[in-house]
Amino acid sequence: MTPASVPSPATVLVFLDPAFDGGRVADASKPQLMATDLGATRGDGVFESLLAVGGRPRKIQAHLTRLAGSARLLELDIPAEDAWRRAVETAIGEYRRQDPPAAAGGTAEDEVVVKLLVTRGPEGASAPTCWVQASAPAAAGRRQRETGIDVILLDRGYDSEVGERAPWLLLGAKTLSYAVNMAALRYAHQHGADDVIFTSADGRVLEGPTSTVLLAHLETSDDGAGGVRTVRRLITPQLDSGILPGTSQGALFTAAKAAGWELGYGPLEPKDLLDADAVWLISSIRLLAPVNHIDGQEIGTPELRQQLTAELNALFATIE
Ligand code: PLP
């Protein structure tokens, strides 16, 4: 039996290595990183998480663009996009070879979590350590797409302008330093909630520890011809408020606009969330998780949440 500390066989690692065109496949059950790697000792590095569906990585360009932006902010000189694309392809192919998708007609969805990881490497290294990991999605995330989640608001302690004032906080980068985000999630679990929405010291809605906040407002008015006109508005916090720009939010906004939704970008306060017709936490792996309650207060109605979630899921499914 596999010891708990060792990854399951269907975890695939592919290191970016100039000697291997498609990347170098490595054994995930064996140590692969130096214990002195600054990624391990300081959380000094960046990453991306994306979902491959049916063997195809989704929104790969948006993830590669954000990875390059994060690396620039940390002054990490990472390989070019095509090397990442080849390693991602190798990782997904190898994963599907080791753990083939259910045969046609099977119930399991053909999803693979793909992480692109960069660490600064051991002290004095001339180049960062870069690899791709492919593994199975967590069952809890997939369940939460269906059941929805209960969320608590937690103060992140920074004001919403700190990102611009203090770029060294790296708030717009997806760094490996996620200990605070994970601690917030544990705090939520200890308090009976599934997830968190961070607020700023000046009372603005920011983001989840691993997701972007979205809300929907429906406004009905007389259409002047005896009927009713419904304006559907999708709103997310301001992108320059010290949050990570979400690739899922960005792609969904593009699809929603084409489908007739109006779009808005904060500023948002907790009251706006509580008054919304629906709220979601959206991210690349869990996708849209409808929020049932915030600090114990129900958001919208179950019917409206379900209807709007189905509508946005259908839009999101059209994204490459
Ligand atoms: N905000 C934070 C802090 C995140 O960690 C993530 C994803 O992991 C997101 C937002 C959502 O980003 P994406 O939609 O690109 O997955």
mmCIF file of N, CA, C and O in Angstrom, residues 180-264:
data_model
loop_
_atom_site.group_PDB
_atom_site.id
_atom_site.type_symbol
_atom_site.label_atom_id
_atom_site.label_comp_id
_atom_site.label_asym_id
_atom_site.label_seq_id
_atom_site.Cartn_x
_atom_site.Cartn_y
_atom_site.Cartn_z
ATOM 1 N N VAL A 180 -1.017 31.890 4.215
ATOM 2 C CA VAL A 180 -2.082 32.729 4.785
ATOM 3 C C VAL A 180 -3.438 32.311 4.208
ATOM 4 O O VAL A 180 -4.424 32.169 4.941
ATOM 5 N N ASN A 181 -3.481 32.081 2.905
ATOM 6 C CA ASN A 181 -4.738 31.685 2.270
ATOM 7 C C ASN A 181 -5.242 30.361 2.836
ATOM 8 O O ASN A 181 -6.436 30.191 3.092
ATOM 9 N N MET A 182 -4.320 29.419 3.052
ATOM 10 C CA MET A 182 -4.718 28.112 3.592
ATOM 11 C C MET A 182 -5.158 28.240 5.051
ATOM 12 O O MET A 182 -6.085 27.569 5.490
ATOM 13 N N ALA A 183 -4.496 29.150 5.798
ATOM 14 C CA ALA A 183 -4.896 29.368 7.198
ATOM 15 C C ALA A 183 -6.308 29.954 7.261
ATOM 16 O O ALA A 183 -7.106 29.591 8.137
ATOM 17 N N ALA A 184 -6.627 30.838 6.330
ATOM 18 C CA ALA A 184 -7.978 31.421 6.298
ATOM 19 C C ALA A 184 -9.013 30.333 6.029
ATOM 20 O O ALA A 184 -10.093 30.315 6.640
ATOM 21 N N LEU A 185 -8.679 29.399 5.136
ATOM 22 C CA LEU A 185 -9.622 28.303 4.849
ATOM 23 C C LEU A 185 -9.809 27.407 6.073
ATOM 24 O O LEU A 185 -10.928 27.000 6.392
ATOM 25 N N ARG A 186 -8.702 27.119 6.777
ATOM 26 C CA ARG A 186 -8.827 26.291 7.992
ATOM 27 C C ARG A 186 -9.687 27.015 9.024
ATOM 28 O O ARG A 186 -10.537 26.406 9.680
ATOM 29 N N TYR A 187 -9.496 28.333 9.149
ATOM 30 C CA TYR A 187 -10.288 29.138 10.091
ATOM 31 C C TYR A 187 -11.773 29.012 9.731
ATOM 32 O O TYR A 187 -12.629 28.823 10.599
ATOM 33 N N ALA A 188 -12.071 29.103 8.426
ATOM 34 C CA ALA A 188 -13.472 28.979 7.986
ATOM 35 C C ALA A 188 -14.023 27.602 8.361
ATOM 36 O O ALA A 188 -15.136 27.500 8.897
ATOM 37 N N HIS A 189 -13.238 26.554 8.112
ATOM 38 C CA HIS A 189 -13.717 25.197 8.417
ATOM 39 C C HIS A 189 -13.978 25.047 9.918
ATOM 40 O O HIS A 189 -14.971 24.450 10.333
ATOM 41 N N GLN A 190 -13.063 25.638 10.724
ATOM 42 C CA GLN A 190 -13.254 25.549 12.193
ATOM 43 C C GLN A 190 -14.526 26.273 12.625
ATOM 44 O O GLN A 190 -15.075 26.001 13.679
ATOM 45 N N HIS A 191 -14.979 27.231 11.810
ATOM 46 C CA HIS A 191 -16.168 28.005 12.168
ATOM 47 C C HIS A 191 -17.385 27.586 11.343
ATOM 48 O O HIS A 191 -18.323 28.364 11.156
ATOM 49 N N GLY A 192 -17.349 26.365 10.824
ATOM 50 C CA GLY A 192 -18.534 25.780 10.187
ATOM 51 C C GLY A 192 -18.793 26.261 8.774
ATOM 52 O O GLY A 192 -19.875 26.007 8.237
ATOM 53 N N ALA A 193 -17.846 26.951 8.162
ATOM 54 C CA ALA A 193 -18.046 27.439 6.788
ATOM 55 C C ALA A 193 -17.147 26.661 5.830
ATOM 56 O O ALA A 193 -16.235 25.944 6.251
ATOM 57 N N ASP A 194 -17.438 26.794 4.537
ATOM 58 C CA ASP A 194 -16.646 26.093 3.523
ATOM 59 C C ASP A 194 -15.542 26.951 2.948
ATOM 60 O O ASP A 194 -14.546 26.444 2.440
ATOM 61 N N ASP A 195 -15.763 28.267 2.961
ATOM 62 C CA ASP A 195 -14.815 29.127 2.248
ATOM 63 C C ASP A 195 -14.871 30.540 2.826
ATOM 64 O O ASP A 195 -15.637 30.813 3.759
ATOM 65 N N VAL A 196 -14.073 31.412 2.226
ATOM 66 C CA VAL A 196 -13.843 32.754 2.772
ATOM 67 C C VAL A 196 -13.965 33.790 1.657
ATOM 68 O O VAL A 196 -13.585 33.525 0.521
ATOM 69 N N ILE A 197 -14.494 34.946 2.004
ATOM 70 C CA ILE A 197 -14.322 36.125 1.147
ATOM 71 C C ILE A 197 -13.546 37.146 1.980
ATOM 72 O O ILE A 197 -13.992 37.537 3.065
ATOM 73 N N PHE A 198 -12.386 37.537 1.480
ATOM 74 C CA PHE A 198 -11.583 38.529 2.196
ATOM 75 C C PHE A 198 -12.158 39.926 1.967
ATOM 76 O O PHE A 198 -12.607 40.254 0.857
ATOM 77 N N THR A 199 -12.103 40.744 3.019
ATOM 78 C CA THR A 199 -12.428 42.164 2.876
ATOM 79 C C THR A 199 -11.169 42.957 3.214
ATOM 80 O O THR A 199 -10.260 42.466 3.894
ATOM 81 N N SER A 200 -11.152 44.209 2.730
ATOM 82 C CA SER A 200 -9.986 45.061 2.981
ATOM 83 C C SER A 200 -10.214 45.854 4.263
ATOM 84 O O SER A 200 -11.336 45.952 4.770
ATOM 85 N N ALA A 201 -9.129 46.472 4.761
ATOM 86 C CA ALA A 201 -9.235 47.270 5.993
ATOM 87 C C ALA A 201 -10.187 48.445 5.796
ATOM 88 O O ALA A 201 -10.784 48.932 6.759
ATOM 89 N N ASP A 202 -10.356 48.894 4.536
ATOM 90 C CA ASP A 202 -11.310 49.976 4.279
ATOM 91 C C ASP A 202 -12.672 49.449 3.811
ATOM 92 O O ASP A 202 -13.431 50.149 3.146
ATOM 93 N N GLY A 203 -12.958 48.200 4.144
ATOM 94 C CA GLY A 203 -14.328 47.681 4.002
ATOM 95 C C GLY A 203 -14.746 47.266 2.600
ATOM 96 O O GLY A 203 -15.938 47.189 2.303
ATOM 97 N N ARG A 204 -13.797 46.992 1.728
ATOM 98 C CA ARG A 204 -14.132 46.543 0.369
ATOM 99 C C ARG A 204 -14.090 45.023 0.278
ATOM 100 O O ARG A 204 -13.311 44.369 0.975
ATOM 101 N N VAL A 205 -14.898 44.496 -0.636
ATOM 102 C CA VAL A 205 -14.852 43.067 -0.932
ATOM 103 C C VAL A 205 -13.647 42.807 -1.827
ATOM 104 O O VAL A 205 -13.444 43.510 -2.821
ATOM 105 N N LEU A 206 -12.850 41.795 -1.489
ATOM 106 C CA LEU A 206 -11.639 41.518 -2.267
ATOM 107 C C LEU A 206 -11.783 40.228 -3.089
ATOM 108 O O LEU A 206 -12.234 40.255 -4.206
ATOM 109 N N GLU A 207 -11.443 39.085 -2.507
ATOM 110 C CA GLU A 207 -11.436 37.816 -3.246
ATOM 111 C C GLU A 207 -11.493 36.675 -2.244
ATOM 112 O O GLU A 207 -11.405 36.889 -1.030
ATOM 113 N N GLY A 208 -11.629 35.452 -2.753
ATOM 114 C CA GLY A 208 -11.496 34.281 -1.897
ATOM 115 C C GLY A 208 -10.022 33.907 -1.810
ATOM 116 O O GLY A 208 -9.205 34.397 -2.588
ATOM 117 N N PRO A 209 -9.646 33.001 -0.880
ATOM 118 C CA PRO A 209 -8.241 32.576 -0.784
ATOM 119 C C PRO A 209 -7.753 31.873 -2.046
ATOM 120 O O PRO A 209 -6.554 31.873 -2.329
ATOM 121 N N THR A 210 -8.671 31.249 -2.798
ATOM 122 C CA THR A 210 -8.274 30.582 -4.048
ATOM 123 C C THR A 210 -9.275 30.877 -5.162
ATOM 124 O O THR A 210 -9.450 30.064 -6.067
ATOM 125 N N SER A 211 -9.936 32.013 -5.107
ATOM 126 C CA SER A 211 -11.011 32.256 -6.081
ATOM 127 C C SER A 211 -11.331 33.738 -6.196
ATOM 128 O O SER A 211 -10.952 34.542 -5.347
ATOM 129 N N THR A 212 -12.076 34.056 -7.243
ATOM 130 C CA THR A 212 -12.555 35.418 -7.493
ATOM 131 C C THR A 212 -14.030 35.502 -7.090
ATOM 132 O O THR A 212 -14.778 34.537 -7.261
ATOM 133 N N VAL A 213 -14.435 36.664 -6.586
ATOM 134 C CA VAL A 213 -15.836 36.876 -6.197
ATOM 135 C C VAL A 213 -16.609 37.430 -7.397
ATOM 136 O O VAL A 213 -16.145 38.343 -8.077
ATOM 137 N N LEU A 214 -17.786 36.864 -7.612
ATOM 138 C CA LEU A 214 -18.701 37.359 -8.660
ATOM 139 C C LEU A 214 -20.073 37.523 -8.039
ATOM 140 O O LEU A 214 -20.482 36.698 -7.218
ATOM 141 N N LEU A 215 -20.807 38.553 -8.449
ATOM 142 C CA LEU A 215 -22.209 38.620 -8.026
ATOM 143 C C LEU A 215 -23.080 38.997 -9.204
ATOM 144 O O LEU A 215 -22.628 39.608 -10.176
ATOM 145 N N ALA A 216 -24.353 38.598 -9.107
ATOM 146 C CA ALA A 216 -25.323 38.925 -10.159
ATOM 147 C C ALA A 216 -26.453 39.746 -9.566
ATOM 148 O O ALA A 216 -26.900 39.479 -8.439
ATOM 149 N N HIS A 217 -26.877 40.753 -10.342
ATOM 150 C CA HIS A 217 -28.039 41.558 -9.993
ATOM 151 C C HIS A 217 -29.000 41.522 -11.162
ATOM 152 O O HIS A 217 -28.594 41.782 -12.293
ATOM 153 N N LEU A 218 -30.246 41.214 -10.913
ATOM 154 C CA LEU A 218 -31.255 41.282 -11.967
ATOM 155 C C LEU A 218 -32.116 42.506 -11.700
ATOM 156 O O LEU A 218 -32.581 42.707 -10.579
ATOM 157 N N GLU A 219 -32.321 43.325 -12.726
ATOM 158 C CA GLU A 219 -33.181 44.503 -12.572
ATOM 159 C C GLU A 219 -34.276 44.438 -13.618
ATOM 160 O O GLU A 219 -33.988 44.388 -14.818
ATOM 161 N N THR A 220 -35.523 44.426 -13.147
ATOM 162 C CA THR A 220 -36.625 44.401 -14.110
ATOM 163 C C THR A 220 -37.249 45.784 -14.198
ATOM 164 O O THR A 220 -37.319 46.504 -13.198
ATOM 165 N N SER A 221 -37.660 46.152 -15.389
ATOM 166 C CA SER A 221 -38.324 47.434 -15.584
ATOM 167 C C SER A 221 -39.338 47.285 -16.719
ATOM 168 O O SER A 221 -39.311 46.289 -17.466
ATOM 169 N N ASP A 222 -40.204 48.270 -16.809
ATOM 170 C CA ASP A 222 -41.207 48.318 -17.864
ATOM 171 C C ASP A 222 -40.490 48.511 -19.202
ATOM 172 O O ASP A 222 -39.622 49.361 -19.312
ATOM 173 N N ASP A 223 -40.847 47.705 -20.187
ATOM 174 C CA ASP A 223 -40.152 47.874 -21.480
ATOM 175 C C ASP A 223 -40.851 48.901 -22.376
ATOM 176 O O ASP A 223 -40.472 49.086 -23.539
ATOM 177 N N GLY A 224 -41.912 49.548 -21.829
ATOM 178 C CA GLY A 224 -42.606 50.592 -22.591
ATOM 179 C C GLY A 224 -43.619 50.033 -23.577
ATOM 180 O O GLY A 224 -44.330 50.781 -24.228
ATOM 181 N N ALA A 225 -43.686 48.712 -23.699
ATOM 182 C CA ALA A 225 -44.634 48.103 -24.647
ATOM 183 C C ALA A 225 -45.521 47.097 -23.921
ATOM 184 O O ALA A 225 -45.936 46.091 -24.488
ATOM 185 N N GLY A 226 -45.717 47.345 -22.640
ATOM 186 C CA GLY A 226 -46.604 46.477 -21.854
ATOM 187 C C GLY A 226 -45.906 45.241 -21.320
ATOM 188 O O GLY A 226 -46.525 44.411 -20.651
ATOM 189 N N GLY A 227 -44.643 45.099 -21.601
ATOM 190 C CA GLY A 227 -43.897 43.934 -21.122
ATOM 191 C C GLY A 227 -42.866 44.322 -20.072
ATOM 192 O O GLY A 227 -42.833 45.454 -19.591
ATOM 193 N N VAL A 228 -42.029 43.365 -19.731
ATOM 194 C CA VAL A 228 -41.009 43.592 -18.700
ATOM 195 C C VAL A 228 -39.634 43.347 -19.309
ATOM 196 O O VAL A 228 -39.431 42.388 -20.058
ATOM 197 N N ARG A 229 -38.718 44.249 -18.988
ATOM 198 C CA ARG A 229 -37.353 44.104 -19.479
ATOM 199 C C ARG A 229 -36.466 43.737 -18.287
ATOM 200 O O ARG A 229 -36.588 44.355 -17.226
ATOM 201 N N THR A 230 -35.631 42.722 -18.437
ATOM 202 C CA THR A 230 -34.725 42.354 -17.338
ATOM 203 C C THR A 230 -33.284 42.637 -17.747
ATOM 204 O O THR A 230 -32.821 42.135 -18.772
ATOM 205 N N VAL A 231 -32.629 43.469 -16.947
ATOM 206 C CA VAL A 231 -31.201 43.704 -17.168
ATOM 207 C C VAL A 231 -30.444 42.778 -16.222
ATOM 208 O O VAL A 231 -30.716 42.753 -15.017
ATOM 209 N N ARG A 232 -29.516 42.008 -16.770
ATOM 210 C CA ARG A 232 -28.730 41.075 -15.947
ATOM 211 C C ARG A 232 -27.313 41.623 -15.842
ATOM 212 O O ARG A 232 -26.651 41.844 -16.853
ATOM 213 N N ARG A 233 -26.888 41.871 -14.621
ATOM 214 C CA ARG A 233 -25.571 42.500 -14.426
ATOM 215 C C ARG A 233 -24.661 41.565 -13.618
ATOM 216 O O ARG A 233 -25.074 41.032 -12.584
ATOM 217 N N LEU A 234 -23.466 41.385 -14.129
ATOM 218 C CA LEU A 234 -22.466 40.547 -13.463
ATOM 219 C C LEU A 234 -21.367 41.467 -12.953
ATOM 220 O O LEU A 234 -20.816 42.247 -13.730
ATOM 221 N N ILE A 235 -21.058 41.368 -11.665
ATOM 222 C CA ILE A 235 -20.113 42.329 -11.073
ATOM 223 C C ILE A 235 -19.013 41.586 -10.307
ATOM 224 O O ILE A 235 -19.272 40.583 -9.643
ATOM 225 N N THR A 236 -17.806 42.116 -10.404
ATOM 226 C CA THR A 236 -16.653 41.556 -9.679
ATOM 227 C C THR A 236 -15.901 42.732 -9.041
ATOM 228 O O THR A 236 -16.043 43.867 -9.494
ATOM 229 N N PRO A 237 -15.136 42.505 -7.981
ATOM 230 C CA PRO A 237 -14.389 43.618 -7.386
ATOM 231 C C PRO A 237 -13.395 44.243 -8.376
ATOM 232 O O PRO A 237 -12.942 43.578 -9.313
ATOM 233 N N GLN A 238 -13.069 45.503 -8.111
ATOM 234 C CA GLN A 238 -12.080 46.198 -8.963
ATOM 235 C C GLN A 238 -10.808 45.375 -9.060
ATOM 236 O O GLN A 238 -10.287 44.916 -8.037
ATOM 237 N N LEU A 239 -10.285 45.248 -10.273
ATOM 238 C CA LEU A 239 -9.108 44.398 -10.466
ATOM 239 C C LEU A 239 -7.851 45.004 -9.837
ATOM 240 O O LEU A 239 -6.889 44.287 -9.562
ATOM 241 N N ASP A 240 -7.873 46.345 -9.578
ATOM 242 C CA ASP A 240 -6.664 46.972 -9.012
ATOM 243 C C ASP A 240 -6.779 47.166 -7.495
ATOM 244 O O ASP A 240 -6.148 48.044 -6.933
ATOM 245 N N SER A 241 -7.586 46.295 -6.839
ATOM 246 C CA SER A 241 -7.748 46.476 -5.393
ATOM 247 C C SER A 241 -6.874 45.506 -4.591
ATOM 248 O O SER A 241 -7.195 45.152 -3.455
ATOM 249 N N GLY A 242 -5.770 45.058 -5.198
ATOM 250 C CA GLY A 242 -4.857 44.172 -4.474
ATOM 251 C C GLY A 242 -5.298 42.725 -4.534
ATOM 252 O O GLY A 242 -5.063 41.949 -3.607
ATOM 253 N N ILE A 243 -5.994 42.353 -5.650
ATOM 254 C CA ILE A 243 -6.423 40.962 -5.800
ATOM 255 C C ILE A 243 -5.739 40.360 -7.021
ATOM 256 O O ILE A 243 -5.178 41.083 -7.857
ATOM 257 N N LEU A 244 -5.829 39.027 -7.106
ATOM 258 C CA LEU A 244 -5.274 38.339 -8.267
ATOM 259 C C LEU A 244 -6.302 38.423 -9.394
ATOM 260 O O LEU A 244 -7.453 38.037 -9.198
ATOM 261 N N PRO A 245 -5.913 38.917 -10.561
ATOM 262 C CA PRO A 245 -6.887 38.925 -11.664
ATOM 263 C C PRO A 245 -7.201 37.491 -12.088
ATOM 264 O O PRO A 245 -6.297 36.741 -12.466
ATOM 265 N N GLY A 246 -8.448 37.089 -11.976
ATOM 266 C CA GLY A 246 -8.822 35.692 -12.242
ATOM 267 C C GLY A 246 -8.970 35.423 -13.730
ATOM 268 O O GLY A 246 -9.619 36.195 -14.442
ATOM 269 N N THR A 247 -8.392 34.330 -14.193
ATOM 270 C CA THR A 247 -8.563 33.970 -15.612
ATOM 271 C C THR A 247 -9.994 33.486 -15.866
ATOM 272 O O THR A 247 -10.524 33.680 -16.953
ATOM 273 N N SER A 248 -10.613 32.858 -14.865
ATOM 274 C CA SER A 248 -11.993 32.366 -15.050
ATOM 275 C C SER A 248 -12.959 33.537 -15.133
ATOM 276 O O SER A 248 -13.833 33.577 -15.997
ATOM 277 N N GLN A 249 -12.798 34.490 -14.215
ATOM 278 C CA GLN A 249 -13.648 35.687 -14.244
ATOM 279 C C GLN A 249 -13.484 36.406 -15.583
ATOM 280 O O GLN A 249 -14.470 36.812 -16.209
ATOM 281 N N GLY A 250 -12.240 36.545 -16.037
ATOM 282 C CA GLY A 250 -11.989 37.263 -17.291
ATOM 283 C C GLY A 250 -12.682 36.577 -18.465
ATOM 284 O O GLY A 250 -13.365 37.221 -19.267
ATOM 285 N N ALA A 251 -12.547 35.251 -18.532
ATOM 286 C CA ALA A 251 -13.135 34.518 -19.649
ATOM 287 C C ALA A 251 -14.663 34.511 -19.558
ATOM 288 O O ALA A 251 -15.364 34.673 -20.566
ATOM 289 N N LEU A 252 -15.165 34.366 -18.335
ATOM 290 C CA LEU A 252 -16.628 34.345 -18.183
ATOM 291 C C LEU A 252 -17.228 35.706 -18.546
ATOM 292 O O LEU A 252 -18.288 35.778 -19.176
ATOM 293 N N PHE A 253 -16.537 36.782 -18.165
ATOM 294 C CA PHE A 253 -17.047 38.120 -18.503
ATOM 295 C C PHE A 253 -17.157 38.287 -20.022
ATOM 296 O O PHE A 253 -18.131 38.838 -20.520
ATOM 297 N N THR A 254 -16.153 37.795 -20.747
ATOM 298 C CA THR A 254 -16.195 37.911 -22.209
ATOM 299 C C THR A 254 -17.406 37.152 -22.768
ATOM 300 O O THR A 254 -18.153 37.667 -23.603
ATOM 301 N N ALA A 255 -17.616 35.927 -22.255
ATOM 302 C CA ALA A 255 -18.739 35.119 -22.751
ATOM 303 C C ALA A 255 -20.073 35.732 -22.330
ATOM 304 O O ALA A 255 -21.043 35.733 -23.100
ATOM 305 N N ALA A 256 -20.128 36.261 -21.106
ATOM 306 C CA ALA A 256 -21.391 36.821 -20.604
ATOM 307 C C ALA A 256 -21.760 38.089 -21.377
ATOM 308 O O ALA A 256 -22.931 38.320 -21.690
ATOM 309 N N LYS A 257 -20.758 38.878 -21.706
ATOM 310 C CA LYS A 257 -21.028 40.106 -22.462
ATOM 311 C C LYS A 257 -21.645 39.743 -23.814
ATOM 312 O O LYS A 257 -22.645 40.339 -24.232
ATOM 313 N N ALA A 258 -21.073 38.747 -24.465
ATOM 314 C CA ALA A 258 -21.597 38.321 -25.769
ATOM 315 C C ALA A 258 -23.023 37.792 -25.635
ATOM 316 O O ALA A 258 -23.808 37.848 -26.584
ATOM 317 N N ALA A 259 -23.383 37.300 -24.450
ATOM 318 C CA ALA A 259 -24.728 36.756 -24.232
ATOM 319 C C ALA A 259 -25.686 37.815 -23.688
ATOM 320 O O ALA A 259 -26.802 37.483 -23.277
ATOM 321 N N GLY A 260 -25.244 39.067 -23.637
ATOM 322 C CA GLY A 260 -26.164 40.148 -23.284
ATOM 323 C C GLY A 260 -26.116 40.612 -21.839
ATOM 324 O O GLY A 260 -26.910 41.462 -21.432
ATOM 325 N N TRP A 261 -25.201 40.066 -21.050
ATOM 326 C CA TRP A 261 -25.069 40.535 -19.662
ATOM 327 C C TRP A 261 -24.352 41.884 -19.643
ATOM 328 O O TRP A 261 -23.476 42.136 -20.469
ATOM 329 N N GLU A 262 -24.729 42.728 -18.691
ATOM 330 C CA GLU A 262 -23.936 43.932 -18.436
ATOM 331 C C GLU A 262 -22.863 43.578 -17.415
ATOM 332 O O GLU A 262 -23.090 42.744 -16.541
ATOM 333 N N LEU A 263 -21.703 44.229 -17.522
ATOM 334 C CA LEU A 263 -20.582 43.896 -16.638
ATOM 335 C C LEU A 263 -20.226 45.080 -15.759
ATOM 336 O O LEU A 263 -20.355 46.231 -16.179
ATOM 337 N N GLY A 264 -19.775 44.798 -14.538
ATOM 338 C CA GLY A 264 -19.352 45.873 -13.651
ATOM 339 C C GLY A 264 -18.139 45.443 -12.827
ATOM 340 O O GLY A 264 -17.958 44.258 -12.543
#
